[in-house]
Amino acid sequence: DGGITQSPKYLFRKEGQNVTLSCEQNLNHDAMYWYRQDPGQGLRLIYYSQIVNDFQKGDIAEGYSVSREKKESFPLTVTSAQKNPTAFYLCASSTSGNQPQHFGDGTRLSIL
Amino acid sequence: GQNIDQPTEMTATEGAIVQINCTYQTSGFNGLFWYQQHAGEAPTFLSYNVLDGLEEKGRFSSFLSRSKGYSYLLLKELQMKDSASYLCAVSLLGGSYIPTFGRGTSLIVHP
């Protein structure tokens, strides 16, 4: 079955450490996205990519980095520059920006 | 920028009907999405409205008025499993069409 997979489900980060969240899709979607969700907040866009080897900053890109070397994969790195990384991170994909998004199950990141 | 407004929380009784509103202020409106998100889970797509009017899908319907900057999601014959957060998202014309999400409405269905 086609879908979008995020790993790990839970992740802990130490102060000053970079961590990478994985996102893989086999839906053959061109567009992929990373969102951050905090309690009581909607989804805020971190980065998006509409084609391989290209990506754009979203509304809250500071302290994050991404790559899009393959169509299927869009990993997100939370760097030590992100001072408040504790959140629920959601990856999504779609055929294009004005089409419905398919979401992964999310990664919950916490600080030790 | 865009301003998307939804009620924070609503409660309703099992078997009843509930209407969740979403208003937006934006230029270059393209379409409006509704997603359902159960606590700690991924959002799932419910509907996408581009034209004015009502679209029905089983127990769920979504309405759009482009001139009023207004949409609602109507849930009929409520079930306990409908307790979830409902997210409204607006996409704009041109560029990448990337949708912007509202804060979501938490719906609690009680017996």
mmCIF file of C-alpha atoms in Angstrom:
data_model
loop_
_atom_site.group_PDB
_atom_site.id
_atom_site.type_symbol
_atom_site.label_atom_id
_atom_site.label_comp_id
_atom_site.label_asym_id
_atom_site.label_seq_id
_atom_site.Cartn_x
_atom_site.Cartn_y
_atom_site.Cartn_z
ATOM 1 C CA ASP A 1 0.000 0.000 0.000
ATOM 2 C CA GLY A 2 1.196 3.520 -0.764
ATOM 3 C CA GLY A 3 1.820 5.883 2.057
ATOM 4 C CA ILE A 4 4.099 8.252 3.883
ATOM 5 C CA THR A 5 6.303 7.062 6.725
ATOM 6 C CA GLN A 6 7.959 9.097 9.433
ATOM 7 C CA SER A 7 10.554 7.820 11.868
ATOM 8 C CA PRO A 8 11.189 7.695 14.694
ATOM 9 C CA LYS A 9 7.850 8.155 16.439
ATOM 10 C CA TYR A 10 9.547 9.616 19.531
ATOM 11 C CA LEU A 11 12.918 11.377 19.631
ATOM 12 C CA PHE A 12 14.921 12.969 22.405
ATOM 13 C CA ARG A 13 17.559 15.602 21.889
ATOM 14 C CA LYS A 14 20.272 16.806 24.182
ATOM 15 C CA GLU A 15 21.210 20.455 24.361
ATOM 16 C CA GLY A 16 23.544 21.450 21.514
ATOM 17 C CA GLN A 17 22.762 18.363 19.470
ATOM 18 C CA ASN A 18 21.462 18.130 15.920
ATOM 19 C CA VAL A 19 18.838 15.485 15.167
ATOM 20 C CA THR A 20 17.378 14.298 11.868
ATOM 21 C CA LEU A 21 13.773 13.255 11.334
ATOM 22 C CA SER A 22 13.074 10.869 8.486
ATOM 23 C CA CYS A 23 10.201 11.138 5.982
ATOM 24 C CA GLU A 24 9.700 8.691 3.107
ATOM 25 C CA GLN A 25 6.777 8.430 0.668
ATOM 26 C CA ASN A 26 5.948 5.909 -2.051
ATOM 27 C CA LEU A 27 2.988 7.823 -3.460
ATOM 28 C CA ASN A 28 5.044 9.252 -6.323
ATOM 29 C CA HIS A 29 4.198 12.756 -5.106
ATOM 30 C CA ASP A 30 6.279 15.675 -6.326
ATOM 31 C CA ALA A 31 5.628 17.974 -3.360
ATOM 32 C CA MET A 32 6.689 17.333 0.227
ATOM 33 C CA TYR A 33 6.324 19.449 3.351
ATOM 34 C CA TRP A 34 7.408 19.697 6.975
ATOM 35 C CA TYR A 35 5.132 21.189 9.616
ATOM 36 C CA ARG A 36 5.516 21.854 13.295
ATOM 37 C CA GLN A 37 2.515 21.572 15.634
ATOM 38 C CA ASP A 38 2.499 22.964 19.170
ATOM 39 C CA PRO A 39 -0.360 22.536 21.687
ATOM 40 C CA GLY A 40 -3.267 24.809 20.824
ATOM 41 C CA GLN A 41 -1.635 25.851 17.567
ATOM 42 C CA GLY A 42 -2.312 24.947 13.987
ATOM 43 C CA LEU A 43 0.261 23.494 11.642
ATOM 44 C CA ARG A 44 3.115 25.878 10.859
ATOM 45 C CA LEU A 45 5.154 25.325 7.712
ATOM 46 C CA ILE A 46 8.892 24.815 8.184
ATOM 47 C CA TYR A 47 10.094 23.869 4.686
ATOM 48 C CA TYR A 48 8.586 22.555 1.490
ATOM 49 C CA SER A 49 9.871 21.053 -1.722
ATOM 50 C CA GLN A 50 8.048 20.870 -5.024
ATOM 51 C CA ILE A 51 10.713 19.012 -6.972
ATOM 52 C CA VAL A 52 13.873 17.023 -6.378
ATOM 53 C CA ASN A 53 16.953 19.110 -5.517
ATOM 54 C CA ASP A 54 14.855 22.165 -4.742
ATOM 55 C CA PHE A 55 13.241 23.366 -1.529
ATOM 56 C CA GLN A 56 11.888 26.590 -0.067
ATOM 57 C CA LYS A 57 11.682 28.075 3.416
ATOM 58 C CA GLY A 58 8.306 28.188 5.091
ATOM 59 C CA ASP A 59 7.147 30.501 7.850
ATOM 60 C CA ILE A 60 9.419 29.167 10.622
ATOM 61 C CA ALA A 61 12.560 27.823 8.894
ATOM 62 C CA GLU A 62 15.118 29.256 11.339
ATOM 63 C CA GLY A 63 17.018 26.500 13.143
ATOM 64 C CA TYR A 64 15.989 23.815 10.646
ATOM 65 C CA SER A 65 17.483 22.385 7.463
ATOM 66 C CA VAL A 66 16.279 19.940 4.801
ATOM 67 C CA SER A 67 17.447 18.114 1.697
ATOM 68 C CA ARG A 68 15.600 16.593 -1.260
ATOM 69 C CA GLU A 69 18.056 14.330 -3.055
ATOM 70 C CA LYS A 70 15.412 11.771 -3.966
ATOM 71 C CA LYS A 71 11.744 12.165 -4.838
ATOM 72 C CA GLU A 72 10.773 9.735 -2.098
ATOM 73 C CA SER A 73 12.716 11.294 0.764
ATOM 74 C CA PHE A 74 12.633 14.655 2.555
ATOM 75 C CA PRO A 75 14.573 14.507 5.848
ATOM 76 C CA LEU A 76 14.426 17.374 8.343
ATOM 77 C CA THR A 77 17.354 18.285 10.590
ATOM 78 C CA VAL A 78 16.619 20.164 13.782
ATOM 79 C CA THR A 79 19.826 22.020 14.542
ATOM 80 C CA SER A 80 21.154 23.308 17.843
ATOM 81 C CA ALA A 81 20.196 26.790 16.640
ATOM 82 C CA GLN A 82 16.531 25.903 17.176
ATOM 83 C CA LYS A 83 16.088 27.007 20.773
ATOM 84 C CA ASN A 84 12.627 25.600 21.351
ATOM 85 C CA PRO A 85 12.491 22.331 19.397
ATOM 86 C CA THR A 86 10.011 20.458 21.580
ATOM 87 C CA ALA A 87 6.997 19.859 19.331
ATOM 88 C CA PHE A 88 5.093 17.395 17.177
ATOM 89 C CA TYR A 89 6.582 17.298 13.663
ATOM 90 C CA LEU A 90 4.461 16.271 10.696
ATOM 91 C CA CYS A 91 5.635 15.443 7.196
ATOM 92 C CA ALA A 92 3.203 15.554 4.278
ATOM 93 C CA SER A 93 3.187 15.020 0.530
ATOM 94 C CA SER A 94 0.883 15.897 -2.368
ATOM 95 C CA THR A 95 0.861 15.804 -6.147
ATOM 96 C CA SER A 96 1.023 19.617 -6.132
ATOM 97 C CA GLY A 97 0.393 22.530 -3.800
ATOM 98 C CA ASN A 98 -3.324 22.830 -4.518
ATOM 99 C CA GLN A 99 -4.075 19.161 -3.996
ATOM 100 C CA PRO A 100 -4.895 17.359 -0.721
ATOM 101 C CA GLN A 101 -1.932 16.463 1.447
ATOM 102 C CA HIS A 102 -1.200 13.022 2.829
ATOM 103 C CA PHE A 103 0.396 13.123 6.264
ATOM 104 C CA GLY A 104 2.772 10.822 8.085
ATOM 105 C CA ASP A 105 2.061 9.747 11.663
ATOM 106 C CA GLY A 106 4.411 12.372 13.079
ATOM 107 C CA THR A 107 7.521 12.498 15.242
ATOM 108 C CA ARG A 108 7.341 13.858 18.774
ATOM 109 C CA LEU A 109 10.622 15.562 19.684
ATOM 110 C CA SER A 110 11.547 16.344 23.283
ATOM 111 C CA ILE A 111 14.552 17.915 24.953
ATOM 112 C CA LEU A 112 16.439 15.995 27.626
ATOM 113 C CA GLY B 1 -0.553 37.515 4.742
ATOM 114 C CA GLN B 2 -3.581 35.471 5.634
ATOM 115 C CA ASN B 3 -5.830 35.568 8.662
ATOM 116 C CA ILE B 4 -7.729 32.335 9.286
ATOM 117 C CA ASP B 5 -10.134 32.135 12.201
ATOM 118 C CA GLN B 6 -11.848 29.091 13.717
ATOM 119 C CA PRO B 7 -13.464 28.559 17.127
ATOM 120 C CA THR B 8 -11.039 26.935 19.555
ATOM 121 C CA GLU B 9 -13.410 24.364 20.989
ATOM 122 C CA MET B 10 -16.950 23.080 20.487
ATOM 123 C CA THR B 11 -19.018 20.440 22.235
ATOM 124 C CA ALA B 12 -21.974 18.486 20.906
ATOM 125 C CA THR B 13 -24.132 15.490 21.728
ATOM 126 C CA GLU B 14 -23.957 12.111 20.042
ATOM 127 C CA GLY B 15 -26.497 11.920 17.213
ATOM 128 C CA ALA B 16 -26.734 15.690 16.815
ATOM 129 C CA ILE B 17 -25.549 18.029 14.046
ATOM 130 C CA VAL B 18 -22.652 20.455 14.481
ATOM 131 C CA GLN B 19 -21.357 23.244 12.240
ATOM 132 C CA ILE B 20 -17.714 24.322 12.489
ATOM 133 C CA ASN B 21 -17.017 27.711 10.927
ATOM 134 C CA CYS B 22 -13.865 29.048 9.325
ATOM 135 C CA THR B 23 -13.402 32.628 8.193
ATOM 136 C CA TYR B 24 -10.446 33.955 6.276
ATOM 137 C CA GLN B 25 -9.085 37.263 5.063
ATOM 138 C CA THR B 26 -6.729 36.917 2.158
ATOM 139 C CA SER B 27 -6.045 38.090 -1.363
ATOM 140 C CA GLY B 28 -5.758 35.690 -4.260
ATOM 141 C CA PHE B 29 -7.863 32.932 -2.692
ATOM 142 C CA ASN B 30 -7.682 29.587 -4.523
ATOM 143 C CA GLY B 31 -9.362 26.987 -2.359
ATOM 144 C CA LEU B 32 -10.086 25.774 1.152
ATOM 145 C CA PHE B 33 -9.298 22.405 2.720
ATOM 146 C CA TRP B 34 -10.767 20.683 5.776
ATOM 147 C CA TYR B 35 -8.802 18.025 7.658
ATOM 148 C CA GLN B 36 -9.645 15.875 10.674
ATOM 149 C CA GLN B 37 -6.967 15.149 13.275
ATOM 150 C CA HIS B 38 -7.408 12.788 16.207
ATOM 151 C CA ALA B 39 -5.187 13.512 19.210
ATOM 152 C CA GLY B 40 -1.586 12.493 18.574
ATOM 153 C CA GLU B 41 -2.331 11.288 15.055
ATOM 154 C CA ALA B 42 -1.864 12.510 11.511
ATOM 155 C CA PRO B 43 -4.436 14.820 9.915
ATOM 156 C CA THR B 44 -6.619 13.164 7.297
ATOM 157 C CA PHE B 45 -8.210 14.938 4.340
ATOM 158 C CA LEU B 46 -11.960 15.586 4.469
ATOM 159 C CA SER B 47 -12.819 18.058 1.712
ATOM 160 C CA TYR B 48 -11.557 20.674 -0.713
ATOM 161 C CA ASN B 49 -13.789 23.553 -1.877
ATOM 162 C CA VAL B 50 -12.835 25.826 -4.742
ATOM 163 C CA LEU B 51 -16.253 26.999 -5.948
ATOM 164 C CA ASP B 52 -19.125 28.479 -3.935
ATOM 165 C CA GLY B 53 -21.669 26.063 -2.576
ATOM 166 C CA LEU B 54 -22.163 22.935 -0.560
ATOM 167 C CA GLU B 55 -20.385 19.630 -1.154
ATOM 168 C CA GLU B 56 -21.708 16.553 0.620
ATOM 169 C CA LYS B 57 -19.798 13.401 1.463
ATOM 170 C CA GLY B 58 -21.810 11.054 3.599
ATOM 171 C CA ARG B 59 -22.228 12.487 7.102
ATOM 172 C CA PHE B 60 -19.830 15.351 6.363
ATOM 173 C CA SER B 61 -20.552 18.402 4.185
ATOM 174 C CA SER B 62 -18.466 21.482 3.473
ATOM 175 C CA PHE B 63 -19.673 24.887 2.335
ATOM 176 C CA LEU B 64 -17.792 27.798 0.813
ATOM 177 C CA SER B 65 -18.677 31.435 0.133
ATOM 178 C CA ARG B 66 -15.771 33.118 -1.631
ATOM 179 C CA SER B 67 -17.376 36.581 -1.504
ATOM 180 C CA LYS B 68 -17.814 36.362 2.284
ATOM 181 C CA GLY B 69 -14.497 34.659 3.030
ATOM 182 C CA TYR B 70 -16.390 31.962 4.886
ATOM 183 C CA SER B 71 -16.577 28.197 5.027
ATOM 184 C CA TYR B 72 -18.161 25.672 7.331
ATOM 185 C CA LEU B 73 -17.906 21.960 7.937
ATOM 186 C CA LEU B 74 -21.194 20.284 8.834
ATOM 187 C CA LEU B 75 -21.150 16.979 10.686
ATOM 188 C CA LYS B 76 -24.423 15.050 10.913
ATOM 189 C CA GLU B 77 -25.441 12.107 13.092
ATOM 190 C CA LEU B 78 -22.479 12.706 15.347
ATOM 191 C CA GLN B 79 -20.602 9.711 16.690
ATOM 192 C CA MET B 80 -18.187 9.516 19.584
ATOM 193 C CA LYS B 81 -15.365 8.821 17.124
ATOM 194 C CA ASP B 82 -15.952 12.276 15.597
ATOM 195 C CA SER B 83 -14.283 13.792 18.669
ATOM 196 C CA ALA B 84 -11.170 15.301 17.076
ATOM 197 C CA SER B 85 -9.599 18.532 15.937
ATOM 198 C CA TYR B 86 -10.851 19.955 12.628
ATOM 199 C CA LEU B 87 -8.357 22.014 10.655
ATOM 200 C CA CYS B 88 -9.236 24.609 8.035
ATOM 201 C CA ALA B 89 -6.504 25.455 5.496
ATOM 202 C CA VAL B 90 -6.485 28.078 2.746
ATOM 203 C CA SER B 91 -4.438 27.959 -0.446
ATOM 204 C CA LEU B 92 -3.680 30.997 -2.580
ATOM 205 C CA LEU B 93 -3.449 31.503 -6.331
ATOM 206 C CA GLY B 94 -0.107 31.679 -8.003
ATOM 207 C CA GLY B 95 3.301 30.540 -6.874
ATOM 208 C CA SER B 96 3.233 27.300 -4.999
ATOM 209 C CA TYR B 97 -0.400 27.216 -3.711
ATOM 210 C CA ILE B 98 0.966 26.014 -0.372
ATOM 211 C CA PRO B 99 -1.949 25.979 2.105
ATOM 212 C CA THR B 100 -1.901 27.920 5.379
ATOM 213 C CA PHE B 101 -3.603 26.252 8.327
ATOM 214 C CA GLY B 102 -5.858 27.760 10.964
ATOM 215 C CA ARG B 103 -5.398 26.793 14.635
ATOM 216 C CA GLY B 104 -8.033 24.074 14.438
ATOM 217 C CA THR B 105 -11.296 23.483 16.288
ATOM 218 C CA SER B 106 -11.358 20.810 18.967
ATOM 219 C CA LEU B 107 -14.726 19.031 18.854
ATOM 220 C CA ILE B 108 -15.851 17.039 21.864
ATOM 221 C CA VAL B 109 -18.790 14.679 21.355
ATOM 222 C CA HIS B 110 -20.453 13.455 24.534
ATOM 223 C CA PRO B 111 -23.132 10.790 25.036
#
